[in-house]
Amino acid sequence: MRDDNDPGTLDPITGGLMLGYARVSTDDQDLTLQRDHLRVAGCNKLFAEKVSGARRARPELDRMLDHLRPGDLVIVTRLDRLARSTRDLLDIAERIQITGAGLRSLAEPWADTSSPAGKMILTVMAGIAEFERSLIIDRTRSGRVAAKAKGVRFGPKRVLTPEQITHARQLIEGEQSVAEVARLLGVHRATLYRALMPQ
């Protein structure tokens, strides 16, 4: 919730709040330097946390993103404090943009979505990330096709050997129930049903 008694510094252009986000990866690192830089930049509403960028859960980041309103400006000292990858950065930037807020990095002046040039650069980055994702998908698909042509099987490994499956068929044809045969082989009924299905 927004604290009306402490509105924070307002962005002189948009009139929105200037919100700072700081993060360090380990408990041994100190947030003081980032906080100082963000205060000098005009932020007096800060969200800070000690958590690895590789971890999905970043509660203070989520709290800040939920706090955003149109015209607000998110300021970070460096982009790697905000995001763990290009894709992550673009996702966060999109969430910020959807609320009508902007993003600015102090160390990377080109990363300022409150300017037309910054918006253009992020759009180009999004296009490159999409292109990279398409290449990965194509390479993965080609690799699977080549592997299948060489006889490689995908999916979970067989739990039952071909001999066990043949034996199971014989037992079921001999009037034993699938449940009894599954229990005898030490597998779940669903596993046995899948094994008995024609390939």
CSV table of C-alpha atoms in Angstrom, one decimal:
chain,number,residue,atom,x,y,z
A,1,MET,CA,0.0,0.0,0.0
A,2,ARG,CA,1.1,3.5,-0.7
A,3,ASP,CA,1.9,5.6,2.3
A,4,ASP,CA,0.3,9.0,1.8
A,5,ASN,CA,2.2,10.5,4.8
A,6,ASP,CA,5.5,9.6,3.1
A,7,PRO,CA,4.9,10.1,-0.6
A,8,GLY,CA,8.6,10.0,-1.5
A,9,THR,CA,10.4,12.2,-4.0
A,10,LEU,CA,8.3,13.0,-7.0
A,11,ASP,CA,9.7,12.7,-10.5
A,12,PRO,CA,9.9,16.3,-11.8
A,13,ILE,CA,8.7,15.3,-15.3
A,14,THR,CA,5.9,12.8,-14.6
A,15,GLY,CA,4.9,13.8,-11.0
A,16,GLY,CA,5.1,10.2,-10.0
A,17,LEU,CA,7.1,8.6,-7.2
A,18,MET,CA,10.8,7.8,-7.6
A,19,LEU,CA,11.2,4.3,-6.2
A,20,GLY,CA,14.6,2.8,-5.7
A,21,TYR,CA,15.4,-1.0,-5.8
A,22,ALA,CA,18.6,-2.4,-4.3
A,23,ARG,CA,19.7,-6.0,-4.0
A,24,VAL,CA,22.8,-7.9,-3.0
A,25,SER,CA,23.4,-11.6,-3.5
A,26,THR,CA,24.6,-12.7,-0.1
A,27,ASP,CA,24.3,-11.7,3.6
A,28,ASP,CA,28.0,-10.8,3.5
A,29,GLN,CA,27.4,-8.0,1.1
A,30,ASP,CA,26.2,-4.6,2.1
A,31,LEU,CA,23.3,-2.5,0.7
A,32,THR,CA,24.7,0.8,2.0
A,33,LEU,CA,26.4,1.9,-1.2
A,34,GLN,CA,23.4,1.2,-3.4
A,35,ARG,CA,21.0,2.9,-1.0
A,36,ASP,CA,23.3,6.0,-0.9
A,37,HIS,CA,23.4,6.2,-4.8
A,38,LEU,CA,19.6,5.8,-5.0
A,39,ARG,CA,19.0,8.6,-2.4
A,40,VAL,CA,21.4,10.9,-4.3
A,41,ALA,CA,19.4,10.1,-7.4
A,42,GLY,CA,16.3,11.4,-5.7
A,43,CYS,CA,14.7,8.3,-4.2
A,44,ASN,CA,13.6,8.3,-0.7
A,45,LYS,CA,11.3,5.3,-1.0
A,46,LEU,CA,13.5,2.3,-1.2
A,47,PHE,CA,12.9,-1.4,-1.6
A,48,ALA,CA,16.0,-3.5,-0.7
A,49,GLU,CA,16.8,-7.2,-0.2
A,50,LYS,CA,19.6,-9.7,0.3
A,51,VAL,CA,18.8,-12.5,-2.0
A,52,SER,CA,20.5,-14.2,-5.0
A,53,GLY,CA,19.3,-13.0,-8.4
A,54,ALA,CA,19.1,-16.7,-9.4
A,55,ARG,CA,16.3,-17.2,-6.9
A,56,ARG,CA,12.8,-16.8,-8.2
A,57,ALA,CA,11.3,-15.4,-5.0
A,58,ARG,CA,12.3,-11.8,-4.5
A,59,PRO,CA,9.6,-10.4,-2.1
A,60,GLU,CA,10.8,-6.8,-2.1
A,61,LEU,CA,10.9,-6.6,-5.9
A,62,ASP,CA,7.4,-8.0,-6.0
A,63,ARG,CA,6.3,-5.5,-3.3
A,64,MET,CA,7.8,-2.6,-5.3
A,65,LEU,CA,6.1,-3.8,-8.6
A,66,ASP,CA,2.8,-4.0,-6.8
A,67,HIS,CA,3.3,-0.5,-5.4
A,68,LEU,CA,3.8,1.1,-8.8
A,69,ARG,CA,1.3,3.6,-10.3
A,70,PRO,CA,1.2,5.5,-13.6
A,71,GLY,CA,4.0,8.1,-13.7
A,72,ASP,CA,6.2,6.4,-11.1
A,73,LEU,CA,9.9,5.8,-11.9
A,74,VAL,CA,11.9,2.8,-10.8
A,75,ILE,CA,15.6,3.5,-10.3
A,76,VAL,CA,18.3,0.9,-9.9
A,77,THR,CA,22.1,1.4,-9.6
A,78,ARG,CA,22.7,-1.3,-12.2
A,79,LEU,CA,20.5,-3.5,-14.2
A,80,ASP,CA,22.0,-6.7,-12.8
A,81,ARG,CA,20.7,-5.6,-9.4
A,82,LEU,CA,17.2,-5.8,-10.9
A,83,ALA,CA,17.3,-8.8,-13.2
A,84,ARG,CA,19.2,-12.1,-13.5
A,85,SER,CA,19.0,-12.3,-17.4
A,86,THR,CA,18.0,-10.4,-20.4
A,87,ARG,CA,14.7,-12.3,-20.5
A,88,ASP,CA,14.1,-11.5,-16.8
A,89,LEU,CA,14.9,-7.8,-17.4
A,90,LEU,CA,12.5,-7.6,-20.3
A,91,ASP,CA,9.7,-9.3,-18.3
A,92,ILE,CA,10.3,-6.9,-15.3
A,93,ALA,CA,10.5,-3.9,-17.7
A,94,GLU,CA,7.2,-5.0,-19.3
A,95,ARG,CA,5.5,-5.2,-15.9
A,96,ILE,CA,6.7,-1.7,-15.1
A,97,GLN,CA,5.6,-0.4,-18.5
A,98,ILE,CA,2.1,-1.9,-18.2
A,99,THR,CA,1.5,0.1,-15.0
A,100,GLY,CA,2.5,3.3,-16.8
A,101,ALA,CA,5.7,3.6,-14.9
A,102,GLY,CA,9.3,4.0,-16.1
A,103,LEU,CA,12.6,2.3,-15.4
A,104,ARG,CA,16.1,4.0,-15.1
A,105,SER,CA,19.5,2.6,-14.4
A,106,LEU,CA,22.1,4.9,-13.0
A,107,ALA,CA,25.1,2.9,-14.4
A,108,GLU,CA,23.5,2.3,-17.8
A,109,PRO,CA,22.2,5.7,-19.0
A,110,TRP,CA,20.8,4.1,-22.2
A,111,ALA,CA,18.4,2.0,-20.0
A,112,ASP,CA,15.8,4.8,-19.3
A,113,THR,CA,12.3,3.9,-20.5
A,114,SER,CA,11.2,7.4,-19.6
A,115,SER,CA,13.0,8.5,-22.8
A,116,PRO,CA,12.2,7.6,-26.4
A,117,ALA,CA,15.8,6.3,-27.0
A,118,GLY,CA,15.6,4.1,-23.9
A,119,LYS,CA,12.2,2.6,-25.0
A,120,MET,CA,13.7,1.9,-28.4
A,121,ILE,CA,16.8,0.1,-27.0
A,122,LEU,CA,14.6,-2.1,-24.8
A,123,THR,CA,12.4,-2.9,-27.8
A,124,VAL,CA,15.5,-3.9,-29.8
A,125,MET,CA,16.7,-6.0,-26.8
A,126,ALA,CA,13.2,-7.7,-26.7
A,127,GLY,CA,13.5,-8.5,-30.4
A,128,ILE,CA,17.0,-10.0,-30.0
A,129,ALA,CA,15.8,-12.1,-27.0
A,130,GLU,CA,12.8,-13.4,-29.1
A,131,PHE,CA,15.2,-14.2,-32.0
A,132,GLU,CA,17.5,-16.1,-29.6
A,133,ARG,CA,14.6,-18.0,-28.2
A,134,SER,CA,13.4,-19.0,-31.7
A,135,LEU,CA,17.0,-20.2,-32.6
A,136,ILE,CA,17.1,-22.3,-29.4
A,137,ILE,CA,13.7,-23.9,-30.2
A,138,ASP,CA,14.8,-24.6,-33.8
A,139,ARG,CA,18.1,-26.2,-32.6
A,140,THR,CA,16.3,-28.3,-30.0
A,141,ARG,CA,13.7,-29.5,-32.6
A,142,SER,CA,16.5,-30.3,-35.1
A,143,GLY,CA,18.4,-32.1,-32.4
A,144,ARG,CA,15.4,-34.2,-31.5
A,145,VAL,CA,14.7,-35.1,-35.1
A,146,ALA,CA,18.3,-36.2,-35.6
A,147,ALA,CA,18.3,-38.2,-32.4
A,148,LYS,CA,15.0,-40.0,-33.2
A,149,ALA,CA,16.5,-40.9,-36.7
A,150,LYS,CA,19.4,-42.6,-34.8
A,151,GLY,CA,16.9,-44.5,-32.6
A,152,VAL,CA,17.1,-42.4,-29.4
A,153,ARG,CA,13.9,-42.6,-27.4
A,154,PHE,CA,12.5,-39.6,-25.6
A,155,GLY,CA,10.3,-39.5,-22.5
A,156,PRO,CA,10.6,-41.4,-19.3
A,157,LYS,CA,12.8,-44.5,-19.2
A,158,ARG,CA,10.9,-47.9,-19.4
A,159,VAL,CA,10.2,-49.3,-16.0
A,160,LEU,CA,9.4,-52.7,-17.3
A,161,THR,CA,11.6,-54.7,-19.6
A,162,PRO,CA,10.2,-56.2,-22.8
A,163,GLU,CA,10.3,-59.7,-21.2
A,164,GLN,CA,8.3,-58.4,-18.2
A,165,ILE,CA,5.7,-56.9,-20.5
A,166,THR,CA,5.4,-60.2,-22.5
A,167,HIS,CA,5.0,-62.0,-19.2
A,168,ALA,CA,2.4,-59.5,-18.0
A,169,ARG,CA,0.4,-60.0,-21.2
A,170,GLN,CA,0.5,-63.8,-20.7
A,171,LEU,CA,-0.7,-63.5,-17.1
A,172,ILE,CA,-3.6,-61.1,-18.1
A,173,GLU,CA,-4.6,-63.4,-20.9
A,174,GLY,CA,-4.6,-66.2,-18.3
A,175,GLU,CA,-7.4,-64.4,-16.4
A,176,GLN,CA,-5.2,-62.5,-13.8
A,177,SER,CA,-6.3,-58.9,-13.2
A,178,VAL,CA,-4.2,-56.0,-14.2
A,179,ALA,CA,-4.1,-54.9,-10.5
A,180,GLU,CA,-2.7,-58.3,-9.5
A,181,VAL,CA,-0.1,-58.3,-12.3
A,182,ALA,CA,1.0,-54.8,-11.5
A,183,ARG,CA,1.4,-55.8,-7.8
A,184,LEU,CA,3.4,-58.8,-8.8
A,185,LEU,CA,5.7,-56.7,-11.0
A,186,GLY,CA,6.0,-53.9,-8.3
A,187,VAL,CA,4.6,-51.1,-10.5
A,188,HIS,CA,1.5,-49.0,-10.5
A,189,ARG,CA,-1.5,-50.1,-12.6
A,190,ALA,CA,-1.2,-47.0,-14.8
A,191,THR,CA,2.5,-47.9,-15.5
A,192,LEU,CA,1.4,-51.4,-16.6
A,193,TYR,CA,-1.4,-50.0,-18.8
A,194,ARG,CA,1.1,-47.7,-20.5
A,195,ALA,CA,3.6,-50.5,-21.0
A,196,LEU,CA,0.8,-52.7,-22.6
A,197,MET,CA,-0.3,-50.1,-25.0
A,198,PRO,CA,0.9,-50.7,-28.6
A,199,GLN,CA,3.9,-48.5,-29.5
